[in-house]
Short mmCIF file of C-alpha atoms and ligand atoms in Angstrom, two decimals:
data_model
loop_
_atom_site.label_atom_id
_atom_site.label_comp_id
_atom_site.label_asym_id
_atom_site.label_seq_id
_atom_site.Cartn_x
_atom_site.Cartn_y
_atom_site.Cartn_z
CA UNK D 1 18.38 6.51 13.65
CA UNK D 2 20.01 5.98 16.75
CA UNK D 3 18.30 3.83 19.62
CA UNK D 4 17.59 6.00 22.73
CA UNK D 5 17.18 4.71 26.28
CA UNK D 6 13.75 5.62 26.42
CA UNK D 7 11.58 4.89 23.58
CA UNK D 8 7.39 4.81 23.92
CA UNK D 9 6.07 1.08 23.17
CA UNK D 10 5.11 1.32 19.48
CA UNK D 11 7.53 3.68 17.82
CA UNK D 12 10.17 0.67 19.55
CA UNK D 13 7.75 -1.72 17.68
CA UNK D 14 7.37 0.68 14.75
CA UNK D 15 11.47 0.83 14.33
CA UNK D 16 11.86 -2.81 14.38
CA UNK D 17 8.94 -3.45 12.03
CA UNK D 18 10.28 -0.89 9.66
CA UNK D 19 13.59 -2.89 9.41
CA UNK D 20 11.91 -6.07 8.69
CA UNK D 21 9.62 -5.26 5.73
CA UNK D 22 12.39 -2.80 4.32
CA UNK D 23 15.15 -5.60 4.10
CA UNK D 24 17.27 -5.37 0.70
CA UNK D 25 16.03 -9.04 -0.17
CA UNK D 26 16.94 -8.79 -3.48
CA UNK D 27 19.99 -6.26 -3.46
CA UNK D 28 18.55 -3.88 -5.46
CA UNK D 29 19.68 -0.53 -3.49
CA UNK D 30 16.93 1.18 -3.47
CA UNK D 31 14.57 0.70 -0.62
CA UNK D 32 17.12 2.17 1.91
CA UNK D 33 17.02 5.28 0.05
CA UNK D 34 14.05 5.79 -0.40
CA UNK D 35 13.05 4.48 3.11
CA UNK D 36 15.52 7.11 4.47
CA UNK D 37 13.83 9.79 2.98
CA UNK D 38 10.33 9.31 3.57
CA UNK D 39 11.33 8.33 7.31
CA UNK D 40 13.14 11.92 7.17
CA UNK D 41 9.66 13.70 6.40
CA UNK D 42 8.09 11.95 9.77
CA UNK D 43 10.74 11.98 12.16
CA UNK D 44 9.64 8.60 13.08
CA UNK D 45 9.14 4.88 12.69
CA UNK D 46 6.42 4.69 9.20
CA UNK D 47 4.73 1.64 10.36
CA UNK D 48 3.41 2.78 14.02
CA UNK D 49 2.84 6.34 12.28
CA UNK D 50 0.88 5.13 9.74
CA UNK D 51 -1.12 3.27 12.77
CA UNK D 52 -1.70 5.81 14.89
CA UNK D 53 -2.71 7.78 11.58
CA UNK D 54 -5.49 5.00 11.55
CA UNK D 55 -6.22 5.30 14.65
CA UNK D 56 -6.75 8.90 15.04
CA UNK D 57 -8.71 9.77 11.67
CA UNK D 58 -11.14 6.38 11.46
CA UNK D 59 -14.06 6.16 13.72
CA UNK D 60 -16.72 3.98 13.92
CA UNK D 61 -18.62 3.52 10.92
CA UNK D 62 -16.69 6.41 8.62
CA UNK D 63 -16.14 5.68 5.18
CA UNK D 64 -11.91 4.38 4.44
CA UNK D 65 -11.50 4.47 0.75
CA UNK D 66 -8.79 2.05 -0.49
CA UNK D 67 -7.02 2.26 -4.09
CA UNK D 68 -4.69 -0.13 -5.80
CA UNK D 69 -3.73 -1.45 -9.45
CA UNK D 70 -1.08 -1.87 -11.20
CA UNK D 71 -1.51 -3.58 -14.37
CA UNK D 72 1.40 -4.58 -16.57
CA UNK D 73 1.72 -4.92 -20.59
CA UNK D 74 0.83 -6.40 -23.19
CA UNK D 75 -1.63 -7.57 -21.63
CA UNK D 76 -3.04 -5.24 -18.89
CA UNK D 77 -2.69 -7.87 -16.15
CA UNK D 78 -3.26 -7.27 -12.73
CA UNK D 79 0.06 -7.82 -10.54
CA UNK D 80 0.05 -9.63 -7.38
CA UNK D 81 1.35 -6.70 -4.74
CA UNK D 82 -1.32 -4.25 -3.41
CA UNK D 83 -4.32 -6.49 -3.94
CA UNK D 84 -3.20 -8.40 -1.17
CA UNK D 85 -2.63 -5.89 0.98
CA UNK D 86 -5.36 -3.47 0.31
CA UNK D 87 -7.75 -7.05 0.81
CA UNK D 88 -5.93 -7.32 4.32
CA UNK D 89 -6.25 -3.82 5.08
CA UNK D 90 -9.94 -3.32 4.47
CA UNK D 91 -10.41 -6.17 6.51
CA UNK D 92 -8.65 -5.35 9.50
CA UNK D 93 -10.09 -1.79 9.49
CA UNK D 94 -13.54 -3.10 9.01
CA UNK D 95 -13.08 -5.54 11.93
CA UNK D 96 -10.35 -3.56 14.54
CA UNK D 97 -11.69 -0.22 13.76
CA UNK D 98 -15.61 -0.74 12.86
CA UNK D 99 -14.82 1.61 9.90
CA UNK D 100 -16.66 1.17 6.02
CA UNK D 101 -13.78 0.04 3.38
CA UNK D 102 -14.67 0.61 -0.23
CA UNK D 103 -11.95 -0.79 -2.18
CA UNK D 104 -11.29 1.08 -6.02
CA UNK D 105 -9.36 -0.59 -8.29
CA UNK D 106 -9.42 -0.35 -12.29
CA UNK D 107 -12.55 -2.40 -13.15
CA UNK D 108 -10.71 -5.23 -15.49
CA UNK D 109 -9.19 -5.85 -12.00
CA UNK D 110 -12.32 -6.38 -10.18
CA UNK D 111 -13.23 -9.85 -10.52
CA UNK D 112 -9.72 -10.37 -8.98
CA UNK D 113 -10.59 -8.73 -5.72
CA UNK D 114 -14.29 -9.63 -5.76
CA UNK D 115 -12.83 -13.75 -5.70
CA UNK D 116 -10.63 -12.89 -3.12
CA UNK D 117 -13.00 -11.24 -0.75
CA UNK D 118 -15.27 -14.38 -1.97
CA UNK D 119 -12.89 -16.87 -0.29
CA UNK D 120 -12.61 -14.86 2.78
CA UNK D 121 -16.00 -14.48 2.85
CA UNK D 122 -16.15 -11.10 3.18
CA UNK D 123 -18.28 -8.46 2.23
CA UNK D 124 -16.70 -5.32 1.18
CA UNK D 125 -17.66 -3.32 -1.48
CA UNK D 126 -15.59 -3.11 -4.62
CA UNK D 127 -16.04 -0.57 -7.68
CA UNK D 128 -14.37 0.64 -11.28
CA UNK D 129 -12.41 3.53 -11.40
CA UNK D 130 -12.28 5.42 -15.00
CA UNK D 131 -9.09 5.53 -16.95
CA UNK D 132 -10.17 8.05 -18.94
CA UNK D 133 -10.25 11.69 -17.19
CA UNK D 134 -13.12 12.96 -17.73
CA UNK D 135 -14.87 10.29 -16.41
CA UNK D 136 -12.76 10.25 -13.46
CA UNK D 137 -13.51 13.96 -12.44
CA UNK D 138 -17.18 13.35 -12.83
CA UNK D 139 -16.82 9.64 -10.21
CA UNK D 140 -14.29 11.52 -7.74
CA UNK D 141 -16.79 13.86 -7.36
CA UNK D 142 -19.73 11.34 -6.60
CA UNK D 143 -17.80 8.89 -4.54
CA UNK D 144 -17.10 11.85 -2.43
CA UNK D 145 -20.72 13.23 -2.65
CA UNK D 146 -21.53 9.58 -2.17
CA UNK D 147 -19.80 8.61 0.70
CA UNK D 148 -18.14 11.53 2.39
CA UNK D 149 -14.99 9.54 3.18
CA UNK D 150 -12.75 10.53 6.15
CA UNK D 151 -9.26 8.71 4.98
CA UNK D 152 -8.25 8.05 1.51
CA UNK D 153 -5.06 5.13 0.99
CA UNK D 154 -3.27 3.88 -2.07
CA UNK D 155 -1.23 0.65 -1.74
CA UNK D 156 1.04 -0.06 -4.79
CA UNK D 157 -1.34 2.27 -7.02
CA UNK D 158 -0.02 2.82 -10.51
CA UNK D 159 0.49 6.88 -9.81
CA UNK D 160 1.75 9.34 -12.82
CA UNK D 161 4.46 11.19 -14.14
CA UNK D 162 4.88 14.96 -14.01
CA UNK D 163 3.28 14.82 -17.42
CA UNK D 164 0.65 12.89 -16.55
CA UNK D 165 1.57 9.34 -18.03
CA UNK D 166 2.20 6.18 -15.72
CA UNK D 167 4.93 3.87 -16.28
CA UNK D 168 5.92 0.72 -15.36
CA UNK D 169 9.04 -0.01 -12.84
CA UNK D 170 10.92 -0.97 -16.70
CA UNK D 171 10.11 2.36 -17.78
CA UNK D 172 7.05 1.04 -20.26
CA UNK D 173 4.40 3.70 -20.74
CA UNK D 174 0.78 1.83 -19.00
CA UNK D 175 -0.99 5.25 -18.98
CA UNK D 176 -3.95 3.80 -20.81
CA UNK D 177 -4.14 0.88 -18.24
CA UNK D 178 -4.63 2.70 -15.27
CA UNK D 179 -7.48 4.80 -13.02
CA UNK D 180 -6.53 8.17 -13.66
CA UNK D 181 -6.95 8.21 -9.50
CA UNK D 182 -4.46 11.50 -8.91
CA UNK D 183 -8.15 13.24 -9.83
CA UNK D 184 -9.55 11.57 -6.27
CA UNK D 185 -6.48 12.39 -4.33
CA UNK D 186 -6.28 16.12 -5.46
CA UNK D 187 -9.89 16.64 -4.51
CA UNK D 188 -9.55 14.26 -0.88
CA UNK D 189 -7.21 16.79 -0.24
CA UNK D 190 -8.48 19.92 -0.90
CA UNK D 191 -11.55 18.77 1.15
CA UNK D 192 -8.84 17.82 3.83
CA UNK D 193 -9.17 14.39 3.40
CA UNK D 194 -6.37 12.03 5.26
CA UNK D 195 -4.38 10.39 3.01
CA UNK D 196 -1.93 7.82 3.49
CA UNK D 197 0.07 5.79 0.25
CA UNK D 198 1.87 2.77 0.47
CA UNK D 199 4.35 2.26 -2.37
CA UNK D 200 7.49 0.40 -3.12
CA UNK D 201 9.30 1.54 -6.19
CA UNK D 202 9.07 4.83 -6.80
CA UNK D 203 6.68 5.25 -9.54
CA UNK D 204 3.31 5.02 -6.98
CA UNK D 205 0.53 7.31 -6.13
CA UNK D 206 2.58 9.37 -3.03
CA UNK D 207 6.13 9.17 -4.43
CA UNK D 208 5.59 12.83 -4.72
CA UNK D 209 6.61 13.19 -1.46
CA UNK D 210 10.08 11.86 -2.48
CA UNK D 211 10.87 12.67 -5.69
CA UNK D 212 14.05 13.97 -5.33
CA UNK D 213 15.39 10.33 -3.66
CA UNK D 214 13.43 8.38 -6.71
CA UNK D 215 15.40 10.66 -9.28
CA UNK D 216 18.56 9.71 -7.41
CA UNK D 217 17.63 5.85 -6.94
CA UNK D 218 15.65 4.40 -9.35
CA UNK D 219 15.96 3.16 -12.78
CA UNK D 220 14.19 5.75 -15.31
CA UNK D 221 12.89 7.50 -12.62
CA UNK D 222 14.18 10.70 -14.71
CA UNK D 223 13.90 8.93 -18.42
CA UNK D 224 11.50 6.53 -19.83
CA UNK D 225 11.16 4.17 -22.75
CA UNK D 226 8.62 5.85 -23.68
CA UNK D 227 8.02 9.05 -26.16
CA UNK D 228 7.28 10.63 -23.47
CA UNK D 229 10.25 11.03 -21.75
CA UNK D 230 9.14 12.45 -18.27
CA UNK D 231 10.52 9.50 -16.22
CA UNK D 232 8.96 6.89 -14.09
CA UNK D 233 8.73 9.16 -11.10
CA UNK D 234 5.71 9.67 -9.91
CA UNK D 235 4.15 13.32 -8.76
CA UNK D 236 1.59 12.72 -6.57
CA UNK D 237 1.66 13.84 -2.50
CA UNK D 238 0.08 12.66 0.01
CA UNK D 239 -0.03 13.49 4.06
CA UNK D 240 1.63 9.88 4.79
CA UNK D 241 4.37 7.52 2.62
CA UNK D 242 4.90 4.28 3.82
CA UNK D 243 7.75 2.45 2.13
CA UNK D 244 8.91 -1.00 1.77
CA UNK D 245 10.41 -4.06 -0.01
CA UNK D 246 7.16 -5.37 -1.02
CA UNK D 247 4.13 -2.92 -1.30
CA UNK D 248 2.06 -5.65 0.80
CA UNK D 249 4.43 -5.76 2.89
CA UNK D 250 4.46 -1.97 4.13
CA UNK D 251 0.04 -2.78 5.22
CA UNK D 252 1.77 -6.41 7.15
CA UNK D 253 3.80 -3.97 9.01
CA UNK D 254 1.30 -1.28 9.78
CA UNK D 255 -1.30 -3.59 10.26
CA UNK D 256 1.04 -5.32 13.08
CA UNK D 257 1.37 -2.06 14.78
CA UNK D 258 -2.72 -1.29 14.18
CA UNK D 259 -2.47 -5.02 16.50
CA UNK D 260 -0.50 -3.82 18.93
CA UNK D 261 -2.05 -0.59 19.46
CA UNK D 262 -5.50 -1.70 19.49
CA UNK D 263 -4.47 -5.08 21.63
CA UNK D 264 -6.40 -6.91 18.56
CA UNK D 265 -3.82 -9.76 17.23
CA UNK D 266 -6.02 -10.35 14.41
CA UNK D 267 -5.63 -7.45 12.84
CA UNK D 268 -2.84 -8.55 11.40
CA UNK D 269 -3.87 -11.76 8.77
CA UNK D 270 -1.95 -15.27 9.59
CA UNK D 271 -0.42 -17.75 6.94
CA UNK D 272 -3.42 -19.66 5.67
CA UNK D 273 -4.59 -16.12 4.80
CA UNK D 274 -2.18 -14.99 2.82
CA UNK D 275 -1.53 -18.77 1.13
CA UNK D 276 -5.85 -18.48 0.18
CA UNK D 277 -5.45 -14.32 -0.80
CA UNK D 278 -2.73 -14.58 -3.49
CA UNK D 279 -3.35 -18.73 -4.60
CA UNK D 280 -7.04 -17.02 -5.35
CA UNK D 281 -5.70 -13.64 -7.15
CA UNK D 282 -3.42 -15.94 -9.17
CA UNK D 283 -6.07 -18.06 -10.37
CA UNK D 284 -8.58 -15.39 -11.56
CA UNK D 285 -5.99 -14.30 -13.78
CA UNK D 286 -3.24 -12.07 -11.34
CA UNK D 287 0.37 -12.24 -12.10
CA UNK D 288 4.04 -11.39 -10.26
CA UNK D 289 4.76 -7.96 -11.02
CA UNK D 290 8.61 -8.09 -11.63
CA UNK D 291 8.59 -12.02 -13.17
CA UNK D 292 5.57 -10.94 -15.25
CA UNK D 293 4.54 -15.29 -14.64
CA UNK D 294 1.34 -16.59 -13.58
CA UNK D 295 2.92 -17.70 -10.54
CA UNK D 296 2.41 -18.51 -6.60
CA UNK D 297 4.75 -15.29 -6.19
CA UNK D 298 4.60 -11.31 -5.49
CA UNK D 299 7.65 -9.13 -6.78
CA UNK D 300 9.67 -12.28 -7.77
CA UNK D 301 9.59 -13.75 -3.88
CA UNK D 302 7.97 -16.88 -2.97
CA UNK D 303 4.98 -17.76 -1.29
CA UNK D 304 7.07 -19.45 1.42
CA UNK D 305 8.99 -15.96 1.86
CA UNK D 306 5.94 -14.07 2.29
CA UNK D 307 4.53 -16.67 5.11
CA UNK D 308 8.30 -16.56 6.49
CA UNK D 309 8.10 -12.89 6.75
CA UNK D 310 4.53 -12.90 8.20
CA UNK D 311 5.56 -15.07 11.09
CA UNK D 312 8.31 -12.97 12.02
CA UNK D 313 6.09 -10.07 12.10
CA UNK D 314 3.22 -11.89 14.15
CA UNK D 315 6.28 -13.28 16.64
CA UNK D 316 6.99 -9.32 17.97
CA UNK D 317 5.20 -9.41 21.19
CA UNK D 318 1.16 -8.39 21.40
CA UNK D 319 1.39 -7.55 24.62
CA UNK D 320 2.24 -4.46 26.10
CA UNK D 321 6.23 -3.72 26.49
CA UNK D 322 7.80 -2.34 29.42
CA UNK D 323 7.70 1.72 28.43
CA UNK D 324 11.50 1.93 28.93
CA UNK D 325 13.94 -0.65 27.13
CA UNK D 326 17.52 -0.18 28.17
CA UNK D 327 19.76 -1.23 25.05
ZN1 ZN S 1 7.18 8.13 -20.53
#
Protein backbone atom coordinates (compact mmCIF):
# COMPACT_ATOMS: atom_id res chain seq x y z
CA UNK A 1 0.00 0.00 0.00
CA UNK A 2 2.14 2.56 -1.17
CA UNK A 3 1.72 6.31 0.08
CA UNK A 4 0.76 8.64 -2.86
CA UNK A 5 1.34 12.39 -2.98
CA UNK A 6 -2.14 13.13 -2.91
CA UNK A 7 -4.30 11.34 -0.57
CA UNK A 8 -8.11 12.77 0.50
CA UNK A 9 -8.14 13.62 4.43
CA UNK A 10 -9.64 10.44 5.91
CA UNK A 11 -8.46 7.55 3.82
CA UNK A 12 -4.72 9.39 5.09
CA UNK A 13 -6.40 9.08 8.57
CA UNK A 14 -8.01 5.75 7.70
CA UNK A 15 -4.32 4.24 6.62
CA UNK A 16 -2.68 5.36 9.70
CA UNK A 17 -5.50 4.18 11.97
CA UNK A 18 -5.50 0.85 10.27
CA UNK A 19 -1.77 0.39 11.23
CA UNK A 20 -2.32 1.20 14.77
CA UNK A 21 -5.15 -1.15 15.82
CA UNK A 22 -3.65 -3.95 13.44
CA UNK A 23 -0.14 -3.98 15.25
CA UNK A 24 1.25 -7.70 15.78
CA UNK A 25 1.26 -7.00 19.69
CA UNK A 26 1.54 -10.32 20.51
CA UNK A 27 3.48 -11.92 17.45
CA UNK A 28 1.04 -14.12 16.51
CA UNK A 29 1.19 -13.70 12.49
CA UNK A 30 -1.94 -13.51 11.72
CA UNK A 31 -3.56 -10.14 11.69
CA UNK A 32 -1.34 -8.97 8.72
CA UNK A 33 -2.79 -11.64 6.72
CA UNK A 34 -5.78 -11.44 7.25
CA UNK A 35 -5.75 -7.56 7.32
CA UNK A 36 -4.18 -7.81 3.81
CA UNK A 37 -6.89 -9.58 2.48
CA UNK A 38 -9.88 -7.97 3.63
CA UNK A 39 -8.07 -4.51 2.77
CA UNK A 40 -7.67 -6.26 -0.83
CA UNK A 41 -11.63 -6.62 -1.16
CA UNK A 42 -11.98 -2.58 -0.50
CA UNK A 43 -9.19 -1.11 -2.17
CA UNK A 44 -8.90 1.10 0.75
CA UNK A 45 -8.12 2.07 4.32
CA UNK A 46 -11.08 -0.34 6.57
CA UNK A 47 -11.42 2.13 9.27
CA UNK A 48 -12.52 5.44 7.20
CA UNK A 49 -14.53 2.87 4.89
CA UNK A 50 -16.29 1.46 7.48
CA UNK A 51 -17.05 5.33 8.49
CA UNK A 52 -18.18 6.61 5.59
CA UNK A 53 -20.28 3.23 5.40
CA UNK A 54 -21.88 4.82 8.62
CA UNK A 55 -22.21 7.74 7.35
CA UNK A 56 -23.91 7.08 4.17
CA UNK A 57 -26.51 4.25 5.24
CA UNK A 58 -27.61 5.77 8.97
CA UNK A 59 -29.91 8.66 9.08
CA UNK A 60 -31.59 10.24 11.64
CA UNK A 61 -33.61 8.15 13.73
CA UNK A 62 -33.17 4.63 11.56
CA UNK A 63 -32.90 1.59 13.37
CA UNK A 64 -28.64 0.23 13.66
CA UNK A 65 -28.81 -3.27 14.90
CA UNK A 66 -25.65 -4.34 16.78
CA UNK A 67 -24.60 -8.15 17.51
CA UNK A 68 -21.85 -9.54 19.65
CA UNK A 69 -21.03 -12.70 21.96
CA UNK A 70 -18.68 -14.86 22.29
CA UNK A 71 -18.94 -17.08 25.14
CA UNK A 72 -16.21 -19.53 26.09
CA UNK A 73 -16.37 -23.16 27.86
CA UNK A 74 -17.05 -24.82 30.41
CA UNK A 75 -18.70 -22.38 31.50
CA UNK A 76 -20.43 -20.26 28.77
CA UNK A 77 -18.79 -17.02 29.93
CA UNK A 78 -19.03 -13.95 28.23
CA UNK A 79 -15.45 -12.65 26.98
CA UNK A 80 -14.37 -9.19 27.34
CA UNK A 81 -13.81 -8.07 23.39
CA UNK A 82 -16.95 -6.93 21.43
CA UNK A 83 -19.02 -5.92 24.43
CA UNK A 84 -16.92 -3.08 24.73
CA UNK A 85 -16.96 -2.07 21.54
CA UNK A 86 -20.43 -2.74 20.40
CA UNK A 87 -21.32 -0.52 24.02
CA UNK A 88 -19.04 2.29 22.39
CA UNK A 89 -20.44 1.95 19.10
CA UNK A 90 -24.13 2.20 19.90
CA UNK A 91 -23.27 5.09 21.75
CA UNK A 92 -21.49 7.09 19.39
CA UNK A 93 -24.08 6.32 16.64
CA UNK A 94 -26.88 7.20 18.93
CA UNK A 95 -25.18 10.53 19.81
CA UNK A 96 -22.97 11.55 16.32
CA UNK A 97 -25.49 10.12 14.04
CA UNK A 98 -29.07 10.50 15.92
CA UNK A 99 -29.58 6.85 14.77
CA UNK A 100 -31.69 3.93 17.16
CA UNK A 101 -29.01 1.13 18.40
CA UNK A 102 -30.55 -2.10 19.55
CA UNK A 103 -27.82 -4.14 20.80
CA UNK A 104 -28.41 -8.41 20.46
CA UNK A 105 -26.37 -10.45 22.29
CA UNK A 106 -27.08 -14.15 23.64
CA UNK A 107 -29.39 -13.46 26.63
CA UNK A 108 -27.05 -15.16 29.53
CA UNK A 109 -24.92 -12.18 28.31
CA UNK A 110 -27.37 -9.54 28.92
CA UNK A 111 -27.05 -8.49 32.36
CA UNK A 112 -23.40 -7.85 31.27
CA UNK A 113 -24.31 -5.18 28.80
CA UNK A 114 -27.43 -3.96 30.60
CA UNK A 115 -24.63 -2.97 33.81
CA UNK A 116 -22.52 -1.47 31.46
CA UNK A 117 -24.95 0.78 29.73
CA UNK A 118 -26.13 1.27 33.58
CA UNK A 119 -22.81 2.97 34.48
CA UNK A 120 -22.82 5.05 31.44
CA UNK A 121 -26.08 5.88 32.00
CA UNK A 122 -27.35 5.14 28.94
CA UNK A 123 -30.38 3.98 27.56
CA UNK A 124 -30.16 1.61 24.78
CA UNK A 125 -32.13 -1.20 24.30
CA UNK A 126 -30.73 -4.67 24.77
CA UNK A 127 -32.48 -8.15 23.84
CA UNK A 128 -31.87 -12.25 23.72
CA UNK A 129 -31.08 -13.80 20.68
CA UNK A 130 -32.14 -17.72 20.38
CA UNK A 131 -29.50 -20.36 20.17
CA UNK A 132 -31.67 -22.70 19.02
CA UNK A 133 -32.76 -22.24 15.15
CA UNK A 134 -35.94 -22.39 15.02
CA UNK A 135 -36.44 -19.88 17.34
CA UNK A 136 -34.04 -17.73 15.66
CA UNK A 137 -35.89 -17.79 12.20
CA UNK A 138 -39.13 -16.99 13.88
CA UNK A 139 -37.12 -13.52 16.04
CA UNK A 140 -35.08 -12.53 12.74
CA UNK A 141 -38.16 -12.28 11.20
CA UNK A 142 -39.89 -10.01 13.93
CA UNK A 143 -36.95 -7.86 14.77
CA UNK A 144 -37.04 -7.06 11.15
CA UNK A 145 -40.89 -6.76 11.01
CA UNK A 146 -40.30 -4.94 14.25
CA UNK A 147 -37.95 -2.47 13.52
CA UNK A 148 -37.19 -2.30 9.84
CA UNK A 149 -33.47 -1.77 10.44
CA UNK A 150 -31.31 0.03 7.80
CA UNK A 151 -27.61 -1.37 8.92
CA UNK A 152 -26.94 -4.58 10.58
CA UNK A 153 -23.05 -4.95 12.48
CA UNK A 154 -21.39 -7.81 14.28
CA UNK A 155 -18.33 -7.01 16.45
CA UNK A 156 -16.42 -10.15 17.64
CA UNK A 157 -19.76 -12.31 17.10
CA UNK A 158 -19.23 -16.00 17.60
CA UNK A 159 -20.08 -16.80 13.62
CA UNK A 160 -20.19 -20.66 12.28
CA UNK A 161 -18.52 -23.16 10.42
CA UNK A 162 -19.43 -24.36 6.94
CA UNK A 163 -21.35 -27.00 8.82
CA UNK A 164 -22.98 -24.90 10.89
CA UNK A 165 -21.12 -25.36 14.34
CA UNK A 166 -19.10 -22.40 16.06
CA UNK A 167 -15.84 -22.89 17.57
CA UNK A 168 -13.69 -21.30 19.72
CA UNK A 169 -10.19 -19.59 18.55
CA UNK A 170 -8.67 -23.29 20.38
CA UNK A 171 -10.74 -25.13 18.09
CA UNK A 172 -13.46 -26.16 21.04
CA UNK A 173 -16.91 -26.75 19.60
CA UNK A 174 -19.36 -23.62 21.55
CA UNK A 175 -22.19 -24.24 19.01
CA UNK A 176 -24.69 -24.67 21.80
CA UNK A 177 -23.49 -21.34 23.43
CA UNK A 178 -24.14 -19.09 20.80
CA UNK A 179 -27.20 -16.97 18.85
CA UNK A 180 -27.58 -18.88 15.88
CA UNK A 181 -27.38 -14.99 14.35
CA UNK A 182 -26.14 -16.16 10.55
CA UNK A 183 -30.29 -16.59 10.36
CA UNK A 184 -30.50 -12.45 10.84
CA UNK A 185 -27.65 -11.74 8.53
CA UNK A 186 -28.94 -14.02 5.63
CA UNK A 187 -32.32 -12.37 5.78
CA UNK A 188 -30.65 -8.40 6.38
CA UNK A 189 -29.28 -9.24 3.26
CA UNK A 190 -31.64 -10.51 1.11
CA UNK A 191 -33.79 -7.47 2.16
CA UNK A 192 -30.56 -5.44 1.22
CA UNK A 193 -29.73 -4.64 4.51
CA UNK A 194 -26.05 -2.93 5.10
CA UNK A 195 -23.96 -4.97 6.88
CA UNK A 196 -20.72 -4.35 8.30
CA UNK A 197 -18.63 -7.18 10.79
CA UNK A 198 -15.88 -6.49 12.88
CA UNK A 199 -13.82 -9.56 13.76
CA UNK A 200 -10.37 -10.47 14.84
CA UNK A 201 -9.53 -14.10 14.53
CA UNK A 202 -10.98 -15.64 11.94
CA UNK A 203 -13.73 -17.65 13.28
CA UNK A 204 -16.41 -14.37 13.39
CA UNK A 205 -19.66 -13.60 11.81
CA UNK A 206 -18.03 -11.97 8.23
CA UNK A 207 -14.87 -14.10 7.99
CA UNK A 208 -16.69 -15.40 5.02
CA UNK A 209 -15.40 -12.82 3.17
CA UNK A 210 -11.87 -14.23 3.79
CA UNK A 211 -11.88 -17.61 4.11
CA UNK A 212 -9.33 -18.54 1.96
CA UNK A 213 -6.59 -16.20 4.15
CA UNK A 214 -8.16 -17.84 7.59
CA UNK A 215 -7.51 -21.43 6.04
CA UNK A 216 -3.97 -20.25 5.30
CA UNK A 217 -3.42 -18.35 8.76
CA UNK A 218 -5.10 -19.56 11.51
CA UNK A 219 -4.88 -22.36 13.86
CA UNK A 220 -7.77 -25.04 13.04
CA UNK A 221 -9.20 -22.81 10.80
CA UNK A 222 -9.43 -26.07 8.44
CA UNK A 223 -9.60 -28.81 11.51
CA UNK A 224 -11.19 -28.69 14.82
CA UNK A 225 -11.11 -30.51 18.13
CA UNK A 226 -14.18 -31.23 17.69
CA UNK A 227 -16.21 -34.35 16.00
CA UNK A 228 -17.05 -32.21 13.77
CA UNK A 229 -14.19 -31.56 11.94
CA UNK A 230 -15.22 -28.55 9.64
CA UNK A 231 -12.62 -26.10 11.07
CA UNK A 232 -12.85 -22.92 12.97
CA UNK A 233 -13.42 -20.86 9.88
CA UNK A 234 -16.22 -19.14 9.79
CA UNK A 235 -18.77 -18.86 6.55
CA UNK A 236 -20.62 -16.01 6.92
CA UNK A 237 -20.36 -12.68 4.34
CA UNK A 238 -21.05 -9.60 4.84
CA UNK A 239 -20.86 -6.15 2.56
CA UNK A 240 -17.96 -4.76 5.01
CA UNK A 241 -14.91 -6.70 7.19
CA UNK A 242 -13.12 -4.71 9.43
CA UNK A 243 -10.08 -6.41 10.93
CA UNK A 244 -7.86 -5.94 13.79
CA UNK A 245 -5.67 -6.97 16.77
CA UNK A 246 -8.36 -6.62 19.20
CA UNK A 247 -12.06 -6.87 17.97
CA UNK A 248 -12.72 -3.54 20.13
CA UNK A 249 -10.19 -2.23 18.77
CA UNK A 250 -11.30 -2.31 14.93
CA UNK A 251 -14.96 0.10 16.43
CA UNK A 252 -11.82 2.56 18.41
CA UNK A 253 -10.51 2.94 14.99
CA UNK A 254 -13.65 3.44 13.00
CA UNK A 255 -15.20 5.30 15.56
CA UNK A 256 -12.02 7.81 15.35
CA UNK A 257 -12.60 8.22 11.73
CA UNK A 258 -16.74 8.50 12.39
CA UNK A 259 -14.88 11.74 14.71
CA UNK A 260 -13.13 13.06 12.17
CA UNK A 261 -15.61 12.91 9.54
CA UNK A 262 -18.42 14.20 11.45
CA UNK A 263 -15.97 16.96 13.32
CA UNK A 264 -17.57 15.25 16.64
CA UNK A 265 -14.38 14.28 18.97
CA UNK A 266 -16.62 12.47 21.18
CA UNK A 267 -17.49 10.01 19.13
CA UNK A 268 -14.73 8.32 19.90
CA UNK A 269 -14.94 7.23 24.02
CA UNK A 270 -11.82 8.59 26.28
CA UNK A 271 -9.92 6.57 29.07
CA UNK A 272 -12.22 6.81 32.07
CA UNK A 273 -14.66 5.19 29.60
CA UNK A 274 -13.11 2.40 28.72
CA UNK A 275 -11.43 1.90 32.52
CA UNK A 276 -15.67 2.07 33.81
CA UNK A 277 -16.89 -0.26 30.41
CA UNK A 278 -14.67 -3.33 30.95
CA UNK A 279 -13.96 -2.86 35.20
CA UNK A 280 -18.07 -3.12 34.99
CA UNK A 281 -18.27 -6.19 32.35
CA UNK A 282 -15.65 -7.89 34.54
CA UNK A 283 -17.54 -7.61 37.59
CA UNK A 284 -20.96 -8.89 36.38
CA UNK A 285 -19.27 -11.94 35.57
CA UNK A 286 -17.14 -11.15 31.92
CA UNK A 287 -13.85 -12.74 31.38
CA UNK A 288 -10.48 -12.30 28.93
CA UNK A 289 -11.12 -14.27 26.00
CA UNK A 290 -7.59 -15.79 25.31
CA UNK A 291 -6.46 -15.93 29.37
CA UNK A 292 -9.94 -17.38 30.06
CA UNK A 293 -9.29 -15.16 33.93
CA UNK A 294 -11.65 -12.94 35.52
CA UNK A 295 -9.36 -10.24 34.90
CA UNK A 296 -8.98 -6.26 34.23
CA UNK A 297 -7.88 -7.53 30.59
CA UNK A 298 -9.30 -8.12 26.86
CA UNK A 299 -7.43 -10.79 24.61
CA UNK A 300 -4.60 -11.21 27.21
CA UNK A 301 -3.60 -7.18 27.03
CA UNK A 302 -3.88 -4.93 29.87
CA UNK A 303 -6.10 -2.33 30.81
CA UNK A 304 -3.19 0.13 30.68
CA UNK A 305 -2.56 -1.09 26.92
CA UNK A 306 -5.98 -0.51 25.91
CA UNK A 307 -5.97 3.26 27.49
CA UNK A 308 -2.32 3.50 25.84
CA UNK A 309 -3.75 2.61 22.55
CA UNK A 310 -6.85 4.87 22.97
CA UNK A 311 -4.72 7.93 23.49
CA UNK A 312 -2.77 7.39 20.52
CA UNK A 313 -5.83 7.11 18.55
CA UNK A 314 -7.56 10.31 20.13
CA UNK A 315 -3.87 12.22 19.56
CA UNK A 316 -4.41 11.97 15.36
CA UNK A 317 -5.58 15.41 14.68
CA UNK A 318 -9.64 16.33 14.80
CA UNK A 319 -9.26 18.94 12.75
CA UNK A 320 -9.34 19.07 9.22
CA UNK A 321 -5.84 18.15 7.33
CA UNK A 322 -4.45 19.96 4.55
CA UNK A 323 -6.10 17.79 1.39
CA UNK A 324 -2.57 17.18 -0.02
CA UNK A 325 0.32 15.73 2.29
CA UNK A 326 3.63 15.59 0.50
CA UNK A 327 5.62 12.49 2.03
ZN1 LIG B 1 -15.85 -28.72 14.85
Amino acid sequence: MPFNIKIHDIDYLGENVDRLICIDLKARGVIHPLYEAARSLVGKPLTSRAAQLLVESLRAKEVVLITTGFRLPPLGLQETDGILGAISLAKALQETLKAKPLLLIEKESIPILKAILNVLNEKITVQGFPTKFEEAEEKAEEILAKYNPTLLVAIEKAGCNSLGEYHTSKGENVTSFHAKIEVLFRKARKNGIVTLAVGDGGNEVGMGNIKKAVEKTVSYATKCICPCQGGIAAQSKVDLLVTATVSNWGVYGILTCLAKLTQKPKTMHGLKMEGNMLKTAVKYGAIDGVTRRKALSVDGISLAIHKSLIKMLKAFPQKKLKREILI
